[in-house]
Tab-separated table of C-alpha atoms and ligand atoms in Angstrom:
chain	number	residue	atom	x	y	z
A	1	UNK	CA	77.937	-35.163	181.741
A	2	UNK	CA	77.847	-31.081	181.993
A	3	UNK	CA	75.838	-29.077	180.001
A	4	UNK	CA	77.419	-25.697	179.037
A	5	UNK	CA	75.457	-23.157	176.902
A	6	UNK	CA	78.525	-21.634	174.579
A	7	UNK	CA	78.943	-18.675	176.244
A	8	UNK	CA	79.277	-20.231	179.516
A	9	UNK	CA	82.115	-23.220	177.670
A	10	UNK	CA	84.064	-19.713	176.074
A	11	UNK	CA	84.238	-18.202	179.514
A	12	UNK	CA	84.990	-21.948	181.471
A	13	UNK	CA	88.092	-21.856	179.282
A	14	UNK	CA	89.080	-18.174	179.097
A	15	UNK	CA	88.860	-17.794	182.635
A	16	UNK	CA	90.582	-21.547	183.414
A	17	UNK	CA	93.554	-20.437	181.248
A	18	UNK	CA	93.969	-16.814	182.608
A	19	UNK	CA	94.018	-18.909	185.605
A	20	UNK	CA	97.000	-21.147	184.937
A	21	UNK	CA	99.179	-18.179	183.537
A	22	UNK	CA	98.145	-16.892	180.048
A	23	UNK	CA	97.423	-13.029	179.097
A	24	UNK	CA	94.075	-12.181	178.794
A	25	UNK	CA	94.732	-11.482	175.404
A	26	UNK	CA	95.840	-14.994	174.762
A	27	UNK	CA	93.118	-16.976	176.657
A	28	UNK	CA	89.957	-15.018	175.120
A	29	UNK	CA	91.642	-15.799	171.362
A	30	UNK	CA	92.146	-19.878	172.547
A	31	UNK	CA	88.888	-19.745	174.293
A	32	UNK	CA	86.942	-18.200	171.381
A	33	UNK	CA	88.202	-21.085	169.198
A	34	UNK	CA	87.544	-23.656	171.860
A	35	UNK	CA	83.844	-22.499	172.098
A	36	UNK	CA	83.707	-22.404	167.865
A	37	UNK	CA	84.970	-26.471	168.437
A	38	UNK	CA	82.318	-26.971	170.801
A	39	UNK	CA	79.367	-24.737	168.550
A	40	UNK	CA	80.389	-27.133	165.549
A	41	UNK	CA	80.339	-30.714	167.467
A	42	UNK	CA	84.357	-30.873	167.059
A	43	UNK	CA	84.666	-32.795	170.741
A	44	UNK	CA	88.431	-33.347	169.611
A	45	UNK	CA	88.967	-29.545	169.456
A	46	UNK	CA	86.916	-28.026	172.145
A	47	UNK	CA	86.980	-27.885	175.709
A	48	UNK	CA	88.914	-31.353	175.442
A	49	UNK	CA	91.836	-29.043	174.330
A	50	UNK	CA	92.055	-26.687	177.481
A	51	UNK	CA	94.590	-29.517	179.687
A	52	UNK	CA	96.937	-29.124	175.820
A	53	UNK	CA	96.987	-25.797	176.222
A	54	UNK	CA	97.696	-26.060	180.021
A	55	UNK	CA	100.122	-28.468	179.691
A	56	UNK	CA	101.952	-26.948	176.667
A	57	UNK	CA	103.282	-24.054	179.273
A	58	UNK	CA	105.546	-27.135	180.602
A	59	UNK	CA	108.311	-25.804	177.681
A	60	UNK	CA	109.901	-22.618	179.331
A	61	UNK	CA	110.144	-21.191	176.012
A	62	UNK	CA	106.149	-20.874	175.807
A	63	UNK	CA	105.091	-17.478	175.865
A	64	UNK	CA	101.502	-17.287	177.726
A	65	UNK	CA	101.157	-13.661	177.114
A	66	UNK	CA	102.921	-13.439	173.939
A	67	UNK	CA	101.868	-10.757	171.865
A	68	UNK	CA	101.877	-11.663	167.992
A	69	UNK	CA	103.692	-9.063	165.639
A	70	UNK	CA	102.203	-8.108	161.985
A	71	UNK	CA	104.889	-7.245	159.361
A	72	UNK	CA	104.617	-7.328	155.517
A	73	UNK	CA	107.337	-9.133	153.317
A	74	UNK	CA	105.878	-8.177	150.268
A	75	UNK	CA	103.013	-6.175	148.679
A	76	UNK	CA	100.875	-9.717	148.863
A	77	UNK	CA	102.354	-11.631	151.823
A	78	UNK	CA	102.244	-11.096	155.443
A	79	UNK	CA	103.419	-12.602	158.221
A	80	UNK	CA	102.881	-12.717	161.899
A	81	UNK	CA	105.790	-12.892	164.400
A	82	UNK	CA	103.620	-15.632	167.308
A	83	UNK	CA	106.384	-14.729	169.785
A	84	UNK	CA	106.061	-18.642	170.965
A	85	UNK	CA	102.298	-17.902	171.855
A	86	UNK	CA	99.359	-19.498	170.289
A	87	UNK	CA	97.844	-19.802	167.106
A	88	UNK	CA	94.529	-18.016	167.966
A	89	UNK	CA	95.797	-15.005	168.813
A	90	UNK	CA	98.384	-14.717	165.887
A	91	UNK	CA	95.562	-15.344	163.477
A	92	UNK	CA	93.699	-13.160	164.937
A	93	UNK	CA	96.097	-10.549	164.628
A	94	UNK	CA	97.023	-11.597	160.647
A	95	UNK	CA	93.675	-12.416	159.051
A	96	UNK	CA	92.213	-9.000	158.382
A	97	UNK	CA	95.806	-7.841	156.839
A	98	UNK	CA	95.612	-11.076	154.484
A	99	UNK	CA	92.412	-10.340	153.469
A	100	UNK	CA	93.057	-6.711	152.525
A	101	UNK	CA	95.865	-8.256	150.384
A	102	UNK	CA	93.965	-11.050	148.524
A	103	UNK	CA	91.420	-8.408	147.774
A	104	UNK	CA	93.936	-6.171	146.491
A	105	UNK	CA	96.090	-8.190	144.601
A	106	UNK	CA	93.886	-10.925	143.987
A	107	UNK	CA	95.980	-13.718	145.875
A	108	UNK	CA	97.964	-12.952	148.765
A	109	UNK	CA	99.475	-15.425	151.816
A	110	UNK	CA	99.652	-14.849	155.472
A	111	UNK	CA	103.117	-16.570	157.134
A	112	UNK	CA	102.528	-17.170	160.842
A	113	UNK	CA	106.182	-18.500	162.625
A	114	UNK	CA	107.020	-19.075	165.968
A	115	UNK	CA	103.641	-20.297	167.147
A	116	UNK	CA	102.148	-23.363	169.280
A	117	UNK	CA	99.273	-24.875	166.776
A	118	UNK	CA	96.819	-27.569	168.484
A	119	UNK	CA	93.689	-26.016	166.862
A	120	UNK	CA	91.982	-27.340	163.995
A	121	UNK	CA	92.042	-25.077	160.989
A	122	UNK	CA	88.222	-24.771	159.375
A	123	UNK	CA	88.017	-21.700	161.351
A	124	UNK	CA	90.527	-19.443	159.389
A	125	UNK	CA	89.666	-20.940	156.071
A	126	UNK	CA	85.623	-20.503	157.032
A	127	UNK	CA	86.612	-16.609	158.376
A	128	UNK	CA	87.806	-16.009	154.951
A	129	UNK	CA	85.398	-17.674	153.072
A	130	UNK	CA	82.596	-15.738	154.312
A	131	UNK	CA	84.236	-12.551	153.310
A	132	UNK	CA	84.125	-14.006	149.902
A	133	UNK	CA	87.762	-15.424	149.434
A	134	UNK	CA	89.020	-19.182	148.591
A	135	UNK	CA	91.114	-19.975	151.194
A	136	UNK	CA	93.776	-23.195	152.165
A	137	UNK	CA	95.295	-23.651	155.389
A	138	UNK	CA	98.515	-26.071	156.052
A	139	UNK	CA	100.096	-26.825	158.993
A	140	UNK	CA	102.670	-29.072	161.059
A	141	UNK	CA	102.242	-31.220	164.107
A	142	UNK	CA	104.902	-33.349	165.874
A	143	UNK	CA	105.895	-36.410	164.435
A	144	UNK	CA	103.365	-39.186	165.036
A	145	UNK	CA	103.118	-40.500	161.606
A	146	UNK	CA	105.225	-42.725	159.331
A	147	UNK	CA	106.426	-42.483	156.088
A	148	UNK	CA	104.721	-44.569	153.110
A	149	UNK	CA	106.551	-47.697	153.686
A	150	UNK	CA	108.267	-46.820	157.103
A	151	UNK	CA	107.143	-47.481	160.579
A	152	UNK	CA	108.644	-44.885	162.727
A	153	UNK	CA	107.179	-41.305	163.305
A	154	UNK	CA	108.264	-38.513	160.983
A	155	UNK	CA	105.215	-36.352	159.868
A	156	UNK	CA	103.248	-34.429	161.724
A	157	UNK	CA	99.672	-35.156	161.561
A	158	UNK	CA	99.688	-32.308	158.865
A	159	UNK	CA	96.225	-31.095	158.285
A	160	UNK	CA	95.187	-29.141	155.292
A	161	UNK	CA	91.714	-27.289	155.068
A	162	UNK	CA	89.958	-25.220	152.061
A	163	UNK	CA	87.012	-23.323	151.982
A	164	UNK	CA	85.135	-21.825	149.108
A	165	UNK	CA	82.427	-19.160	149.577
A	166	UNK	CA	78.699	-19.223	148.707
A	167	UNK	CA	76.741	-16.549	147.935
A	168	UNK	CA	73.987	-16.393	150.799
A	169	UNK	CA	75.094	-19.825	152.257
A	170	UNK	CA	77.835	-20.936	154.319
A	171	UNK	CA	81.003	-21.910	152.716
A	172	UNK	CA	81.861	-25.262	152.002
A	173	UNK	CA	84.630	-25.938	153.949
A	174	UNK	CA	86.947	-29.278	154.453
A	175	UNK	CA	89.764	-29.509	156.719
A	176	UNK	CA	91.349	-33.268	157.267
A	177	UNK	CA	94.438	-33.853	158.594
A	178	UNK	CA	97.003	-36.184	156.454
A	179	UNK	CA	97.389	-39.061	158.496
A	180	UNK	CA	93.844	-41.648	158.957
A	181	UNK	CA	92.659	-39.729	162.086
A	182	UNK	CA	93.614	-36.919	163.919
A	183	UNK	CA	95.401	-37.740	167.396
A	184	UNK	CA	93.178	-36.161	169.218
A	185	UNK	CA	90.633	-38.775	167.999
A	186	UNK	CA	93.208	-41.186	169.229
A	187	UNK	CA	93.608	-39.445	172.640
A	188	UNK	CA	89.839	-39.754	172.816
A	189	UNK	CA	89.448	-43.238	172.142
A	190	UNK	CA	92.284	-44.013	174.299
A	191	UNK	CA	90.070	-41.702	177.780
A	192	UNK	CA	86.934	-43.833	177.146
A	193	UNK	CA	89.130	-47.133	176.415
A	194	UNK	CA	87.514	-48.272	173.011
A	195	UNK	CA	89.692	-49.876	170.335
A	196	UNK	CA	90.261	-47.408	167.245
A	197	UNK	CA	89.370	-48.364	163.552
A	198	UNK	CA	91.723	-50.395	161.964
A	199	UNK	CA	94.014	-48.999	159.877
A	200	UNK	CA	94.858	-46.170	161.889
A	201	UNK	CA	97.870	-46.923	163.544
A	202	UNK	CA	101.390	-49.549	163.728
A	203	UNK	CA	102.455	-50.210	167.415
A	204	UNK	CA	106.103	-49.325	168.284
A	205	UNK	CA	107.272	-52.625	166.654
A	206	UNK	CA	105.462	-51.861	163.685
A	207	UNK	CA	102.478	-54.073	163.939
A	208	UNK	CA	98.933	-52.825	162.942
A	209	UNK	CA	97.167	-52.186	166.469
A	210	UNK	CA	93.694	-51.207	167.199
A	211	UNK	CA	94.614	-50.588	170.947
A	212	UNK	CA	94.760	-46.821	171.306
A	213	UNK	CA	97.273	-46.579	174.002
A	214	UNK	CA	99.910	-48.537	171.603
A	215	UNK	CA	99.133	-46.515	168.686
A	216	UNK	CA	99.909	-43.368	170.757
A	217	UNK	CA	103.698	-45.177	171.636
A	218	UNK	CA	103.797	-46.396	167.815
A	219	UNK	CA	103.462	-44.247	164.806
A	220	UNK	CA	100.248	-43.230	163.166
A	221	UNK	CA	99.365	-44.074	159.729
A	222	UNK	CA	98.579	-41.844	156.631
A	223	UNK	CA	95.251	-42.080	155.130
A	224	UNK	CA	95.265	-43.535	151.222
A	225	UNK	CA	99.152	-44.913	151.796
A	226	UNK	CA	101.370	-43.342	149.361
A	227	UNK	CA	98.632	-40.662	148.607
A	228	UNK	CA	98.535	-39.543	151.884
A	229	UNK	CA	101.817	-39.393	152.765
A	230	UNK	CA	102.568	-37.399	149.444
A	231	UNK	CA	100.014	-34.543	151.154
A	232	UNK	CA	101.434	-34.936	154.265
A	233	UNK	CA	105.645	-34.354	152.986
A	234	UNK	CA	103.809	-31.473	150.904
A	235	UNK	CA	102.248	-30.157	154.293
A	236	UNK	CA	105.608	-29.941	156.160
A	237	UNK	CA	107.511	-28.205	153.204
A	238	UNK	CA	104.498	-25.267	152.724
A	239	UNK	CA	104.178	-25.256	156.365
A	240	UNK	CA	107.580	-25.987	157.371
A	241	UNK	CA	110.456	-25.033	154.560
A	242	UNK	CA	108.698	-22.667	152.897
A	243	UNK	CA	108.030	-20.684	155.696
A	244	UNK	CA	111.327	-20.659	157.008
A	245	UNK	CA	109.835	-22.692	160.437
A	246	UNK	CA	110.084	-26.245	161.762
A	247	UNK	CA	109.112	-29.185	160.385
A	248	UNK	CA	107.184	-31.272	162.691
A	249	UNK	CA	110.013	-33.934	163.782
A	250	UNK	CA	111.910	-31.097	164.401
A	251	UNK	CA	109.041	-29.742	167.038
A	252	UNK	CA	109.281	-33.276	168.034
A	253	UNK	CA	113.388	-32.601	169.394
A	254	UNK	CA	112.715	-29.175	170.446
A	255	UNK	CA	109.858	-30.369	173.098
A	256	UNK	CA	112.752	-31.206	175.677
A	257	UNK	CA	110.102	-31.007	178.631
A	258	UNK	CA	107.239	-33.402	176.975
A	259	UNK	CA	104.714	-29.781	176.606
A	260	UNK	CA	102.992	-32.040	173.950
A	261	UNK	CA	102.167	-29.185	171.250
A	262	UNK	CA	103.426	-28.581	168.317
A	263	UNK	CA	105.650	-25.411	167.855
A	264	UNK	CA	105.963	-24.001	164.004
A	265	UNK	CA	104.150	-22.456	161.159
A	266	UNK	CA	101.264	-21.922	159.705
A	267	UNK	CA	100.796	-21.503	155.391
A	268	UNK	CA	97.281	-20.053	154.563
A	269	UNK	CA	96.984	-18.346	150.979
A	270	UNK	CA	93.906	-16.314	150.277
A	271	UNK	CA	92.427	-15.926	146.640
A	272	UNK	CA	89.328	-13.542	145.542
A	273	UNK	CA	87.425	-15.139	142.868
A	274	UNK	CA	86.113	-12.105	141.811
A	275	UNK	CA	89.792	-11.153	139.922
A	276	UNK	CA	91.117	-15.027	138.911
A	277	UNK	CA	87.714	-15.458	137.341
A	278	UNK	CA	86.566	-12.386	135.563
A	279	UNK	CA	88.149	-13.292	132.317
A	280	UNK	CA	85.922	-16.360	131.923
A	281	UNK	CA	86.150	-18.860	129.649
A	282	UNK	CA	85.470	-19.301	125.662
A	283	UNK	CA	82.813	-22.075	126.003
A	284	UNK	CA	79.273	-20.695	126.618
A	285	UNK	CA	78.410	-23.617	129.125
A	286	UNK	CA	80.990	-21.920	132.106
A	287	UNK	CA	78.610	-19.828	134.105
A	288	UNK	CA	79.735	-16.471	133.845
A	289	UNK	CA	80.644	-15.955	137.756
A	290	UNK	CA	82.540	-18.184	139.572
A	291	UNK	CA	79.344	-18.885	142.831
A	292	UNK	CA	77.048	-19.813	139.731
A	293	UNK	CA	79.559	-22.164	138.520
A	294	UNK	CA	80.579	-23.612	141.558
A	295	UNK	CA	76.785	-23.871	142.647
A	296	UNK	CA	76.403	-26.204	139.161
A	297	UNK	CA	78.821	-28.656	140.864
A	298	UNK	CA	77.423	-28.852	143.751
A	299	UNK	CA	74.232	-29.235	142.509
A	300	UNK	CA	75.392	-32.168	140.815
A	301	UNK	CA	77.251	-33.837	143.349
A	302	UNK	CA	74.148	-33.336	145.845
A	303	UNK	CA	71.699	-34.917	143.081
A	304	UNK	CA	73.403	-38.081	144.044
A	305	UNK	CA	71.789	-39.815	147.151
A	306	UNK	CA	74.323	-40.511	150.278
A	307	UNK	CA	76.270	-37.635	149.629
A	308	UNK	CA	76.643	-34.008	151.276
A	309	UNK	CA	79.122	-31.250	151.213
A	310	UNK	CA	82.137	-31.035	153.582
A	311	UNK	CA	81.416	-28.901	156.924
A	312	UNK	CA	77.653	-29.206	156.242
A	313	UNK	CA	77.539	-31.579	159.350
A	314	UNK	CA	79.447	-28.831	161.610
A	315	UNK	CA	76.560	-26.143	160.074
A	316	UNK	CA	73.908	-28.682	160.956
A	317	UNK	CA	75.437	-29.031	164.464
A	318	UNK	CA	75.617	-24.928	165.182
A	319	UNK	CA	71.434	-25.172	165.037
A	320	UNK	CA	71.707	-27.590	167.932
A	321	UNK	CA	74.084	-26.079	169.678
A	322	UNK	CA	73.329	-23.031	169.887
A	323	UNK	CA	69.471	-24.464	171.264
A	324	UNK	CA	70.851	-26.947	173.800
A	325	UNK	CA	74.493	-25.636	174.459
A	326	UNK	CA	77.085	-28.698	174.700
A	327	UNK	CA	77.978	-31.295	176.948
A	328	UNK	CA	81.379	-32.715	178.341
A	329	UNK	CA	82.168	-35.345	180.527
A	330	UNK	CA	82.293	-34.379	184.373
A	331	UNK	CA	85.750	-35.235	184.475
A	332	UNK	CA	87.086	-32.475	182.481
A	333	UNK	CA	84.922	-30.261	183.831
A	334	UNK	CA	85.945	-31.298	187.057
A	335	UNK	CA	89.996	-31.104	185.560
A	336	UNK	CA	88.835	-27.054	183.863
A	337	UNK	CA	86.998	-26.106	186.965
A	338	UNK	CA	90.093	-27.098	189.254
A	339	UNK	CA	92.159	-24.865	186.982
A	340	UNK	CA	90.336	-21.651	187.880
A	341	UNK	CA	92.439	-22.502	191.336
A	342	UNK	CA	95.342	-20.989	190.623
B	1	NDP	P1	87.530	-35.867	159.493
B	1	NDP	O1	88.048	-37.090	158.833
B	1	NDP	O2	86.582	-36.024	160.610
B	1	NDP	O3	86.835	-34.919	158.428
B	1	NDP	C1	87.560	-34.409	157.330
B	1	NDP	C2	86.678	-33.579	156.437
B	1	NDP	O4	85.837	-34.437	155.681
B	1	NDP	C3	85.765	-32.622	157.187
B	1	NDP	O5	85.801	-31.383	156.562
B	1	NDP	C4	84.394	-33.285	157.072
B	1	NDP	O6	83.318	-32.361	157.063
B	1	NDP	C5	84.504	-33.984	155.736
B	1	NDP	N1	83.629	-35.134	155.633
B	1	NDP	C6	83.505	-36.162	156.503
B	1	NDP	N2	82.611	-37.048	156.059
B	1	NDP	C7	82.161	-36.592	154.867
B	1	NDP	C8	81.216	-37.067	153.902
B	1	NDP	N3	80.555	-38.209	154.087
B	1	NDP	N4	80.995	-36.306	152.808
B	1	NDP	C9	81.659	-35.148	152.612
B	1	NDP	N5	82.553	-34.653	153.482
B	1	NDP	C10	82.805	-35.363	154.589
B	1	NDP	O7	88.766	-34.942	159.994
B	1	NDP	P2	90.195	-35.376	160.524
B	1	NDP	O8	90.005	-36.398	161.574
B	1	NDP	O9	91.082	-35.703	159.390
B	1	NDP	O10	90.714	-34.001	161.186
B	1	NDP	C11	90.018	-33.482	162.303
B	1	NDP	C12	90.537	-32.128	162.705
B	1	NDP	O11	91.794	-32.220	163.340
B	1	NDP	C13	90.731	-31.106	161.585
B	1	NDP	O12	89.913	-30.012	161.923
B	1	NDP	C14	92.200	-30.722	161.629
B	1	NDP	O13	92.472	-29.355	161.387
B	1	NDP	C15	92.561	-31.058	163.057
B	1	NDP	N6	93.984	-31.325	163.195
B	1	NDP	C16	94.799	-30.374	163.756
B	1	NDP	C17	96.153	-30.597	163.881
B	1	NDP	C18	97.079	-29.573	164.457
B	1	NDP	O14	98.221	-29.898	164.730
B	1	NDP	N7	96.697	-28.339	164.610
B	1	NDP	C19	96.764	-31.860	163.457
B	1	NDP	C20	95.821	-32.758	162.824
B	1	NDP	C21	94.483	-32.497	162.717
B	1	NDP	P3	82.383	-32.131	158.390
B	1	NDP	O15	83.190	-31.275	159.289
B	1	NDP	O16	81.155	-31.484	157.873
B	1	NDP	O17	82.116	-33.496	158.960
């Protein structure tokens, strides 16, 4: 294994990917949310991610120095042009503006089109959250996962994340995709050749498989049934229709050249608790600000042995890794330091 404090894994994968082709501009904004992966313990989003993002410049139509473009539809929704660049960048470039809005208006949404997504999405919702707004994030994927009741691929892994701010905390923060794992948890299992968890995945003839390899070929499988695949048709119309971008089957026929990442949208809406809950409520026992109230729950909940809040294992993590930095197999550093070639 390679140890990498975080600074060094940011500039391993900024400097790998200015390497291969991308703008500056581009590779800090992917390599800042690489590192963010690799602070929080998310292996499935960190420097794992850099051969995606390599490989993803397979489509001619990706744009490895695309340079996002801010416009405002209306006086609470903005949206940013990606210009068939990456998500990091375009959020980058649309987060502030959304949270000027939200704070303004009260709720506000930020429309991002025309953009390769294969980053998980507890970092926009967090961003927002710790300026003091509720946020939710949806987006596409390709189509890897069935239909309640089907056995080919049609969603996207769709993931869907929501933070809520604390006053003098970190926000609580969960982001899950639709379907029972994320692929890259798939794609893991499948590089160090361990069987994944039951349940996870139908082989291409539709038979429940725990061989990883086979699931990849077959279709992935929603978490909760029905449930899940309710969240993950509503994930490809707010992310997809809505929007005006693709759904993910339909990044699925556009990838002509097997790039591998999903090309569409991205839904996040913004809301400041400060307006939607200054009117209060009648009965005495609602706290009279919306943290207090919230903090009641959580109380509650944490009162209850064997449980925790969502993203308090990635906050736990930072403490660690920010100490010992993070480790990766030599492999892929051997694969990211053969990049910087040229
Ligand atoms: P997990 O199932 O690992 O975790 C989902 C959420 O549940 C996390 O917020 C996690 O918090 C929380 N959680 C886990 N265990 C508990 C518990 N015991 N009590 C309370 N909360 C808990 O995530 P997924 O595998 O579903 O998704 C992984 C990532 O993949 C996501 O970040 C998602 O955005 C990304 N993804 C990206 C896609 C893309 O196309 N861009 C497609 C699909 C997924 P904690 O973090 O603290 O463990």
């Amino acid at each position: 294994m390679a140890t990498l404090s975080l600074d060094e894994a940011r500039d391993l994968a900024s400097k790998a990917l200015e390497a291969q082709g991308f703008s500056n501009e581009q590779a800090q904004a992917i390599a800042r949310t690489i590192a963010k992966a690799e602070r929080d313990g998310c292996e499935s989003h960190g420097l794992f991610r850099v051969p995606f993002y390599v490989k993803a410049l397979a489509h001619p139509q990706t744009n490895a120095k695309a340079r996002p473009v801010l416009s405002e539809l209306s006086s609470s929704i903005v949206r940013v042009d990606g210009a068939r660049g990456f998500c990091p960048l375009a959020l980058e470039t649309g987060l502030p503006a959304l949270e000027e809005k939200a704070k303004a208006n009260g709720i506000a949404a930020l429309v991002i089109n025309n953009s390769y997504n294969i980053a998980a999405l507890w970092p926009e919702v967090e961003e927002l959250a710790v300026r003091g707004l509720v946020a939710m994030a949806f987006t596409c994927a390709n189509a890897y996962v069935a239909p309640a009741g089907g056995t080919k691929p049609l969603y996207g892994t769709n993931p869907m994340a929501f933070a809520w701010p604390r006053r003098g905390k970190p926000p609580l923060v969960f982001d899950q995709a639709s379907s029972s794992s994320a692929r890259g948890e798939i794609q893991l299992h499948a590089r160090d050749g361990k069987p994944i968890p039951e349940g996870w995945a139908i082989d291409a003839e539709g038979n429940p498989t725990t061989d990883p390899e086979a699931a990849l070929l077959g279709a992935q499988l929603t978490f909760g049934g029905y449930k899940g695949a309710a969240i993950a048709l509503m994930v490809e119309l707010l992310a997809g229709a809505l929007i005006g971008d693709l759904f993910s089957y339909q990044s699925t026929e556009r990838d002509k050249f097997g790039s591998g990442a999903p090309f569409g949208g991205e839904f996040i809406i913004a809301i400041n608790p400060a307006t939607t809950a200054s009117a209060g409520s009648c009965e005495d026992i609602v706290a009279t600000d919306s943290n207090t109230h919230a903090e009641q729950l959580f109380e509650r909940l944490l009162s209850q042995e064997g449980t925790r809040l969502p993203g308090s294992r990635r906050v736990a993590v930072r403490e660690q890794t920010a100490a010992n930095g993070t480790t990766i197999p030599d492999s892929l550093y051997e694969t990211i330091t053969g990049y910087l070639q040229g």
